[in-house]
XYZ file of C-alpha atoms in Angstrom:
480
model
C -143.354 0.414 162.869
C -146.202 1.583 160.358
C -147.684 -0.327 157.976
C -148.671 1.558 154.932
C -151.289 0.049 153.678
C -152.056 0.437 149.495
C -153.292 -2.963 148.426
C -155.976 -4.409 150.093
C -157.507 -7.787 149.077
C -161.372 -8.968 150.139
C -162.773 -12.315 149.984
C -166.142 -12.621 149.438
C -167.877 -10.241 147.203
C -171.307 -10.859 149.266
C -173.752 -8.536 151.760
C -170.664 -7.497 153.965
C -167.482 -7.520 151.550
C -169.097 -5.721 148.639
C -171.072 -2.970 150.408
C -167.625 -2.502 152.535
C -165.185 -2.299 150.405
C -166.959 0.064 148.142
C -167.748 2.713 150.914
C -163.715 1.983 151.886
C -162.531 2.336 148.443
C -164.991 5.568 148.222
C -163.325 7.372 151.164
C -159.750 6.135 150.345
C -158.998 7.055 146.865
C -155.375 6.415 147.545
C -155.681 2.281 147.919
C -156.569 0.140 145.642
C -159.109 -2.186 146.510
C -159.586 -5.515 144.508
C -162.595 -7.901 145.700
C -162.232 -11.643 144.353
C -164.914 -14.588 144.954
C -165.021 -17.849 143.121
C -168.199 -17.596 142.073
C -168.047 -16.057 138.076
C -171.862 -15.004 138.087
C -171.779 -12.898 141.500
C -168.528 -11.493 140.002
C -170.387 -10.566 136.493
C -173.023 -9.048 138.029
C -170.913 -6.320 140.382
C -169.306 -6.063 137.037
C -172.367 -5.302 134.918
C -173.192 -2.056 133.328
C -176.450 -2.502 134.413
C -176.833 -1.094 137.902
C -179.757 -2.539 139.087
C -178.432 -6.042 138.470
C -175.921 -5.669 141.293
C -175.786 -9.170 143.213
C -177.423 -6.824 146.317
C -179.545 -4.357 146.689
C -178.890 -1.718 149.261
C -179.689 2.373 148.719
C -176.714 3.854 147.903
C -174.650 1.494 146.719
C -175.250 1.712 143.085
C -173.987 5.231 143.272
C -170.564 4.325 144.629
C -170.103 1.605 142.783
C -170.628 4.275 139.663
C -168.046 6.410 141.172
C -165.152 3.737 142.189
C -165.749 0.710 139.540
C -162.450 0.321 137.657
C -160.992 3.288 138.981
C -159.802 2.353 142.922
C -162.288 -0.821 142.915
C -162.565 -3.501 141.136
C -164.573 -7.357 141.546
C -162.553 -10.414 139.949
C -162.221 -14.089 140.444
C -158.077 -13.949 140.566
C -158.028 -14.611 143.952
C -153.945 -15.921 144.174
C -153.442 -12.692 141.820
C -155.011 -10.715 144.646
C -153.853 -11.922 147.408
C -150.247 -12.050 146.151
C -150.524 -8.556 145.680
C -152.113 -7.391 149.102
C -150.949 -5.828 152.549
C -153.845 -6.488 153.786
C -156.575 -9.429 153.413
C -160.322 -9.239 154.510
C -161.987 -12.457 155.096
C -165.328 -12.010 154.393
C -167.214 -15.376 153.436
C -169.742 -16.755 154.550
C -170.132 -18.991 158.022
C -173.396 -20.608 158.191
C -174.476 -22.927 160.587
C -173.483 -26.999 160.681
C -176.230 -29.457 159.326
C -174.408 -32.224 160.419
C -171.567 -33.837 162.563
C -170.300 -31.737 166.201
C -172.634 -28.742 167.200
C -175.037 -29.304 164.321
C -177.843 -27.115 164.298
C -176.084 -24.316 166.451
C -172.114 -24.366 165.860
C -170.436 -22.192 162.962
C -168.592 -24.225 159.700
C -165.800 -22.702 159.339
C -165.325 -24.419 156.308
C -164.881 -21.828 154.151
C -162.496 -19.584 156.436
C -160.487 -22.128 157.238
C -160.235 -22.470 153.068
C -159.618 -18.753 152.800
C -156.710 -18.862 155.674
C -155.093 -21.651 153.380
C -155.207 -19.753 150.216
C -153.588 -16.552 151.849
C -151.132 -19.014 153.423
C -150.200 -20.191 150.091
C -150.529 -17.010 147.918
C -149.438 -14.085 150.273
C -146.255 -12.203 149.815
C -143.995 -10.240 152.638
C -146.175 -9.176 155.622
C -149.751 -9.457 155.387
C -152.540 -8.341 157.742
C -155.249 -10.793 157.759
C -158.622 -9.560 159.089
C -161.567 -11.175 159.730
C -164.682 -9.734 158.469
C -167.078 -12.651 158.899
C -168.861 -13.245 162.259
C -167.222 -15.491 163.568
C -167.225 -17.669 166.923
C -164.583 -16.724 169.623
C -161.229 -18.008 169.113
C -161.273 -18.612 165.240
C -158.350 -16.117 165.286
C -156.351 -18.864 166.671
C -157.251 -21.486 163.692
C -156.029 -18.699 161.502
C -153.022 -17.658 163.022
C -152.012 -21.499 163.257
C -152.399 -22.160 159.277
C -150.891 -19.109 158.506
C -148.029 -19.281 160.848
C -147.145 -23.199 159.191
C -146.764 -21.536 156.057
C -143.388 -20.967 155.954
C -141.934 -21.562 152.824
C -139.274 -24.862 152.878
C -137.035 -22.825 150.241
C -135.123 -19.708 150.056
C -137.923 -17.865 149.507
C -138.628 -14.571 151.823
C -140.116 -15.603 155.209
C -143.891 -14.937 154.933
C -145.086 -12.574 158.911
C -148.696 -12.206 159.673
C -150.630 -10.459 161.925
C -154.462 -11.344 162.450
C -157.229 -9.073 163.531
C -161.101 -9.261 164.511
C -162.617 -6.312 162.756
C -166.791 -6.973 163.191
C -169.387 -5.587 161.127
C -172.332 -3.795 162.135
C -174.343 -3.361 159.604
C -178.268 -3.644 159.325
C -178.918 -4.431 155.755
C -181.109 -1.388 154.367
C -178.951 0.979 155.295
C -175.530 -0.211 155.282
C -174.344 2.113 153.106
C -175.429 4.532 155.743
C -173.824 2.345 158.520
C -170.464 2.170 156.967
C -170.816 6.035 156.295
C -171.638 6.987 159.821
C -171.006 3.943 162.114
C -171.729 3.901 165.547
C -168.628 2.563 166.454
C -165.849 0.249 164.433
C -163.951 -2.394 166.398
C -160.934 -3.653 166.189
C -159.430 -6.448 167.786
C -155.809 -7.371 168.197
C -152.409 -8.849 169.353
C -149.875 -6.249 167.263
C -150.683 -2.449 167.651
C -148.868 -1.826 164.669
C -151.673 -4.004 162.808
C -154.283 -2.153 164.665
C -153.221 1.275 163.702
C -152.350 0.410 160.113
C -156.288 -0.542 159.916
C -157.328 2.148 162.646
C -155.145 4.753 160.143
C -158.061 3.760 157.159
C -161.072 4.800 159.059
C -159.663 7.467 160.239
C -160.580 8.726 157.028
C -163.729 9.470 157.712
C -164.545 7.866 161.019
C -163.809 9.860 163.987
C -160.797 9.063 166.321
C -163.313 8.240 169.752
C -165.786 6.024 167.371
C -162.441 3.518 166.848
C -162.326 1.031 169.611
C -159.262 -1.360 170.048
C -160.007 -4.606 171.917
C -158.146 -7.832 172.447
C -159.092 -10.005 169.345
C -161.422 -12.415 171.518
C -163.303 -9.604 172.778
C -164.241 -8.283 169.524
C -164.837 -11.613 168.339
C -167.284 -11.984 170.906
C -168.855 -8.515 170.939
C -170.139 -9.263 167.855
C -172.416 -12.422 168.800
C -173.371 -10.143 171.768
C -174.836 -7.409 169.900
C -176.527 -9.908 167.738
C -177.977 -11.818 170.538
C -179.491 -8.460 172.440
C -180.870 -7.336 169.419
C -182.846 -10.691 168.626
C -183.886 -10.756 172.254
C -185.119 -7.374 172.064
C -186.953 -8.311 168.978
C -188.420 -11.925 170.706
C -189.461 -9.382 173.308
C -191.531 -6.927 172.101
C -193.265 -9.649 169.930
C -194.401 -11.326 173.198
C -195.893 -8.759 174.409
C -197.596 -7.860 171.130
C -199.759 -11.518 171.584
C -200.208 -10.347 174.897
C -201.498 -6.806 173.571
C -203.938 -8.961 171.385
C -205.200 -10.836 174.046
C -205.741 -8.371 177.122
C -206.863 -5.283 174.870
C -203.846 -3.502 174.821
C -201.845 -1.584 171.873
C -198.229 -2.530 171.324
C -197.794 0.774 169.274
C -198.664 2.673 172.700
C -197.041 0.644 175.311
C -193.696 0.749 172.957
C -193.990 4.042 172.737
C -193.802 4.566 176.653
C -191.844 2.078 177.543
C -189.338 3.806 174.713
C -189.389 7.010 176.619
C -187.447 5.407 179.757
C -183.810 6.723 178.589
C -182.351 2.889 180.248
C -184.343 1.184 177.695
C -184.783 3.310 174.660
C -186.873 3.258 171.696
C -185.093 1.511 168.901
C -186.358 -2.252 168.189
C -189.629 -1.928 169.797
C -191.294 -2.412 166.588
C -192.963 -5.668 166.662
C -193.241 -7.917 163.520
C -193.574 -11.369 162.111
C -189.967 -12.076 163.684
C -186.263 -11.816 163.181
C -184.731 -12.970 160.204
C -181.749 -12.422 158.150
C -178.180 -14.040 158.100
C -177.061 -13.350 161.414
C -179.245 -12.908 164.690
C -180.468 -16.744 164.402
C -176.969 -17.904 163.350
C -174.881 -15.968 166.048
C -177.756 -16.683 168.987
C -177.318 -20.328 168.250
C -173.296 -20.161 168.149
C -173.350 -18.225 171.405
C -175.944 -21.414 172.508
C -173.188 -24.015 171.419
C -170.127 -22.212 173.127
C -172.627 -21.928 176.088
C -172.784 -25.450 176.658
C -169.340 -25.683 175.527
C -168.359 -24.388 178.582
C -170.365 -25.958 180.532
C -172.538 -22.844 181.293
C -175.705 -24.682 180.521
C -177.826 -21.808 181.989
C -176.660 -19.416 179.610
C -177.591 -21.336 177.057
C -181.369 -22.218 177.768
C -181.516 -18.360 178.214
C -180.582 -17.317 174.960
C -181.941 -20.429 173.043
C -185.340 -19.338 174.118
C -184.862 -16.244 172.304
C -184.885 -18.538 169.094
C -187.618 -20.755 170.075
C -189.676 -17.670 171.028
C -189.557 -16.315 167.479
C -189.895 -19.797 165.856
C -193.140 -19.556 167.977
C -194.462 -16.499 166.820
C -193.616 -17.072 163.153
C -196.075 -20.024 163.511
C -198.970 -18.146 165.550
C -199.041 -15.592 162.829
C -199.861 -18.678 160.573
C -202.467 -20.159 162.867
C -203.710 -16.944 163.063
C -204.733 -16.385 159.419
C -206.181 -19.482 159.547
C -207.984 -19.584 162.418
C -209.816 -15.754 160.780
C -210.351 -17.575 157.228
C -213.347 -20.451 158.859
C -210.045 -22.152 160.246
C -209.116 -23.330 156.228
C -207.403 -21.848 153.623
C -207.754 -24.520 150.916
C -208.876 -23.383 147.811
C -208.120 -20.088 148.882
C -206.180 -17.312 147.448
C -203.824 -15.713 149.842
C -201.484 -12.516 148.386
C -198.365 -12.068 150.178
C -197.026 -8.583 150.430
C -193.640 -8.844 150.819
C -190.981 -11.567 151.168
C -187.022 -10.152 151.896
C -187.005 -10.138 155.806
C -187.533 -6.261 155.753
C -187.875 -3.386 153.724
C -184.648 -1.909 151.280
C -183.091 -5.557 150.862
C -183.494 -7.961 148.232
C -181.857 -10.702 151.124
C -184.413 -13.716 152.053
C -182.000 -15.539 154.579
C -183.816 -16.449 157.442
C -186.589 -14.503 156.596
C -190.002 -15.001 158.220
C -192.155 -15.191 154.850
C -190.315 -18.693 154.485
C -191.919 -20.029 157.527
C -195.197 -18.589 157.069
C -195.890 -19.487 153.363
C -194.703 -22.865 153.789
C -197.438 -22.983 156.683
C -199.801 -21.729 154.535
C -199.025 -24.177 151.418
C -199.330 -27.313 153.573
C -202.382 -26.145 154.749
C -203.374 -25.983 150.827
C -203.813 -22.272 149.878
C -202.979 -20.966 146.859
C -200.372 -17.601 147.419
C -200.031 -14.878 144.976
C -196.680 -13.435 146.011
C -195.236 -9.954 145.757
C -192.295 -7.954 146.259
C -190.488 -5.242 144.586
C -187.271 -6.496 144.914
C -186.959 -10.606 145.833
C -187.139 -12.103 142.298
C -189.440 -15.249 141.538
C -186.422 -17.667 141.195
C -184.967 -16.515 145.276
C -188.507 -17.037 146.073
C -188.518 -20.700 144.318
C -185.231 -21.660 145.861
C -186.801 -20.743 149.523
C -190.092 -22.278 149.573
C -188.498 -25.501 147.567
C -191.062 -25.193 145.075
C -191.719 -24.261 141.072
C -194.143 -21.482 140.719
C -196.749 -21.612 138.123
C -195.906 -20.014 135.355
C -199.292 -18.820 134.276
C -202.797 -19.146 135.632
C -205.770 -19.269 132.647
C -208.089 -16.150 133.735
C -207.240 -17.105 137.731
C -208.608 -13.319 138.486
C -212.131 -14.659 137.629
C -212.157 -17.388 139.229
C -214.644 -18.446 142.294
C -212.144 -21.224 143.616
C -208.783 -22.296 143.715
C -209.109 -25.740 144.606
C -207.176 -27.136 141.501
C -204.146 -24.553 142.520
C -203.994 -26.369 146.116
C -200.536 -25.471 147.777
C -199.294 -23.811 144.560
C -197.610 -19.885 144.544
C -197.139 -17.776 141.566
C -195.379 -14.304 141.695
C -196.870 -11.409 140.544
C -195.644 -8.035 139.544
C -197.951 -6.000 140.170
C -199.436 -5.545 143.770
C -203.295 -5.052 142.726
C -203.199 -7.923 140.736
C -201.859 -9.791 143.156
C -204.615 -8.940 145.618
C -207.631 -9.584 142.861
C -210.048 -11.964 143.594
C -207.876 -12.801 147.192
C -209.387 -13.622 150.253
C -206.638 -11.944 152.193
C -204.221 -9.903 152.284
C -200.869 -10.325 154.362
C -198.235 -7.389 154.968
C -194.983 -9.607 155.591
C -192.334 -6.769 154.538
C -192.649 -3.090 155.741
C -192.042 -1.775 152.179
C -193.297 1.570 151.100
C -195.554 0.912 148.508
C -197.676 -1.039 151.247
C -197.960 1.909 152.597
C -199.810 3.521 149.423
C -202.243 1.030 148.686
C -205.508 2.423 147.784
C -208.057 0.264 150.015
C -210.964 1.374 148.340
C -209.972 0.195 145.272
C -208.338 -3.459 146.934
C -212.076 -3.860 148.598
C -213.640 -3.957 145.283
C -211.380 -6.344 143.872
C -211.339 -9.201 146.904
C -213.281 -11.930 147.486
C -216.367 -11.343 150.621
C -215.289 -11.719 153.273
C -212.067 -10.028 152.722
C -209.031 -9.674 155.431
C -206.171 -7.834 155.347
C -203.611 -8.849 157.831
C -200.990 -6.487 158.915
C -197.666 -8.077 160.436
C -195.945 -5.168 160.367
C -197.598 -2.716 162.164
C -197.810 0.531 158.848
C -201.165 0.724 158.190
C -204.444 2.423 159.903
C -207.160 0.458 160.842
C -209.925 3.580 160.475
C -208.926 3.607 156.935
C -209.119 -0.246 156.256
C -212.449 -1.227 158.046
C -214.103 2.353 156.582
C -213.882 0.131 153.197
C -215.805 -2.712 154.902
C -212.304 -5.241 154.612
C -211.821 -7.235 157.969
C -208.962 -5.957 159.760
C -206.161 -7.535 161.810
C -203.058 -5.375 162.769
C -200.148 -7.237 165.195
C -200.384 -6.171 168.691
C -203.570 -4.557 168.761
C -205.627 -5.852 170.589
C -208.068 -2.836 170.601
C -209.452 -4.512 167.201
C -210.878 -6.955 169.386
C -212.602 -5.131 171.755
């Protein structure tokens, strides 16, 4: 039997179920696509007129939100309405690690899928095809398919039938527009082929046939923690052999670039950085940790929790580092940060290494001048756990900043930011980085002035030509 589907239902209008949906309701004109979260003010804002007030930032998606809003797509909080209405249901919320009780620290709450699995229980009509969006640990299918399966109705009604798939993203944020356009592969895991083809049937609308794979629903389930885990150790790798670079004399730029050219290892993630961040590779690494030792496979687990405590590592050497170059203090100093989202074309913060490293840097009492085109002051605020200033009385003339000890403020504009700044840190591979006039920056900073370079974009030629102290990650030719 074929399912046609022509109502689908998402929940969670966040970084996966918004940018999704929209590319799905983009390429399939014919179904309707309705996106529901409880919160009102996410809702308002994929509802604004105002484009570039959209809850997340990713190129692209402005456009097809322009060309589906209120036509094929639309973002509401009626999520019984929704759900009533749908033949199929997307779970997309969000799974974040446990703070407390069994498997804090590593294990998924499933808190809020479990909630979600309830609510379609209760609300669903008919047949329904649940699938789950979220990453998600291996085996949550079954806590699903349990709740929904006790949902029977006691009374006449019609007997509510489900069938549950795993259907992983595999996005990178920055171009997930571009990802969901042209994916590498989409997976799709499952007990009921019918289910599987109903959702195989609406990316075949633009997805090739061979790029579909079916799996059984653990195996996609776990596929996606794999993918997350190699890519985080890849990332954990090349970083340790960028403070190895530093060390021996060595350029990471030049041994990633051979190393790239052997076709069994390839040359994507081999640029090193100031560490992984973002909402998944530290979450997933840590739930593949906790089913580890789960099953008793307690060697598996040291394995892959090193990759975390590798990058926790780095995050702090990077730290150490500026403060070792600055006479080994930074009070009373100004520091501008250059960049804060955990890479370039996002406006996302989660896990990001900025957190880490400003926090360093506050304790040790300097006074940051952040910037970044996209991360607004009050995401900044809510990650460091502190108020900025509001305004600083003629702060560019200043000598000193020992009365703004382990206080930020965020600044607009980037040569501002750097004025009267004893250093300069590149956290966020943005493009306008890339730009920065150095002549101009070297008349503006305090003597001695550094600019430190965690990501690897600029030249050091150009920099030191200006007389500015120079430190690039991985290069350890600057210290010959």
């Amino acid at each position: 039997m074929t399912f046609e589907i022509k109502n689908i239902c998402c929940i969670g209008a966040g970084y996966v179920g918004g940018p999704t949906m929209s590319v799905i309701a983009d390429k399939c004109p014919n179904i309707n696509i309705n996106v529901v979260d409880k919160s009102p003010e996410r809702i308002a804002l994929w509802n604004s007129s105002n484009l570039e007030l959209l809850p997340i930032y990713e190129p692209g998606l402005d456009k097809i939100i322009a060309r589906c809003r209120d036509k094929n797509l639309t973002f509401s909080t009626k999520i019984k309405e929704k759900i009533s209405a749908a033949d199929m249901i997307f779970i997309s919320v969000n799974t974040p690690t446990k703070t407390k009780g069994i498997g804090a620290g590593q294990a998924s709450d499933l808190k809020w899928v479990e909630a979600c699995a309830r609510e379609v229980a209760l609300s669903a009509k008919g047949h329904t095809i649940v699938v789950e969006k979220s990453t998600l640990p291996v085996k949550t299918a079954e806590v699903i398919k349990t709740i929904l399966e006790a949902s029977q109705p006691n009374s006449n009604e019609l007997k509510k039938t489900f069938d549950v798939l795993s259907n992983p993203e595999f996005l990178a944020e920055g171009s997930a527009i571009s990802d969901l356009e042209s994916p590498d592969r989409v997976l799709i895991g499952g007990e009921s082929n019918d289910a599987i083809i109903a959702l195989s049937n609406i990316y075949r609308n633009w997805v090739p046939t061979e790029k579909i794979l079916h799996t059984n629903i653990w195996s996609s389930e776990l596929s996606k923690l794999t993918a997350n885990a190699f890519l985080a150790q890849r990332i954990s790798s090349i970083n340790s052999i960028s403070a190895l670079c530093e060390s021996t004399g060595a350029d990471i730029r030049e041994v990633a670039r051979a190393i790239g050219l052997d076709s069994r290892i390839g040359s994507k993630f081999l640029n090193c950085g100031p560490g992984f961040g973002g909402s998944c590779f530290k979450k997933d690494i840590l739930n593949l940790v906790y089913l580890s030792r789960y099953y008793n496979l307690n060697e598996v687990a040291d394995f892959w929790e090193s990759v975390v405590k590798l990058n926790n590592w780095h995050q702090h050497r990077l730290s150490e580092l500026i403060i070792q170059n600055l006479f080994k203090t930074v009070c009373g100093k100004k520091i501008c940060i250059l960049g804060f989202a955990f890479k370039a074309n996002t406006n996302d913060t989660r896990e990001t290494a900025a957190i880490k490293i400003c926090k360093d840097l506050l304790e040790e009492g300097a006074f940051l001048c952040i910037n970044d085109p996209k991360v607004s002051k009050e995401q900044i605020h809510n990650d460091l756990g502190l108020e900025s200033l509001k305004s600083l009385t003629n702060y560019s003339k200043r000598d000193d900043f020992f009365n703004f000890e382990g206080q930020w403020i965020f600044e607009d504009s980037i040569y501002k930011a750097i004025e009267n700044s004893d250093a300069v840190v590149i956290l966020t591979e943005w493009d306008e980085y890339k730009k920065i006039n150095w002549s101009k920056v070297a008349k503006i900073m305090r003597k001695p002035s550094w600019i430190f370079d965690a990501r690897s974009i600029l030249e050091s030629k150009e920099i030191i030509s200006h007389g500015l102290l120079f430190w690039r990650i991985g290069d350890g030719s600057l210290n010959v």
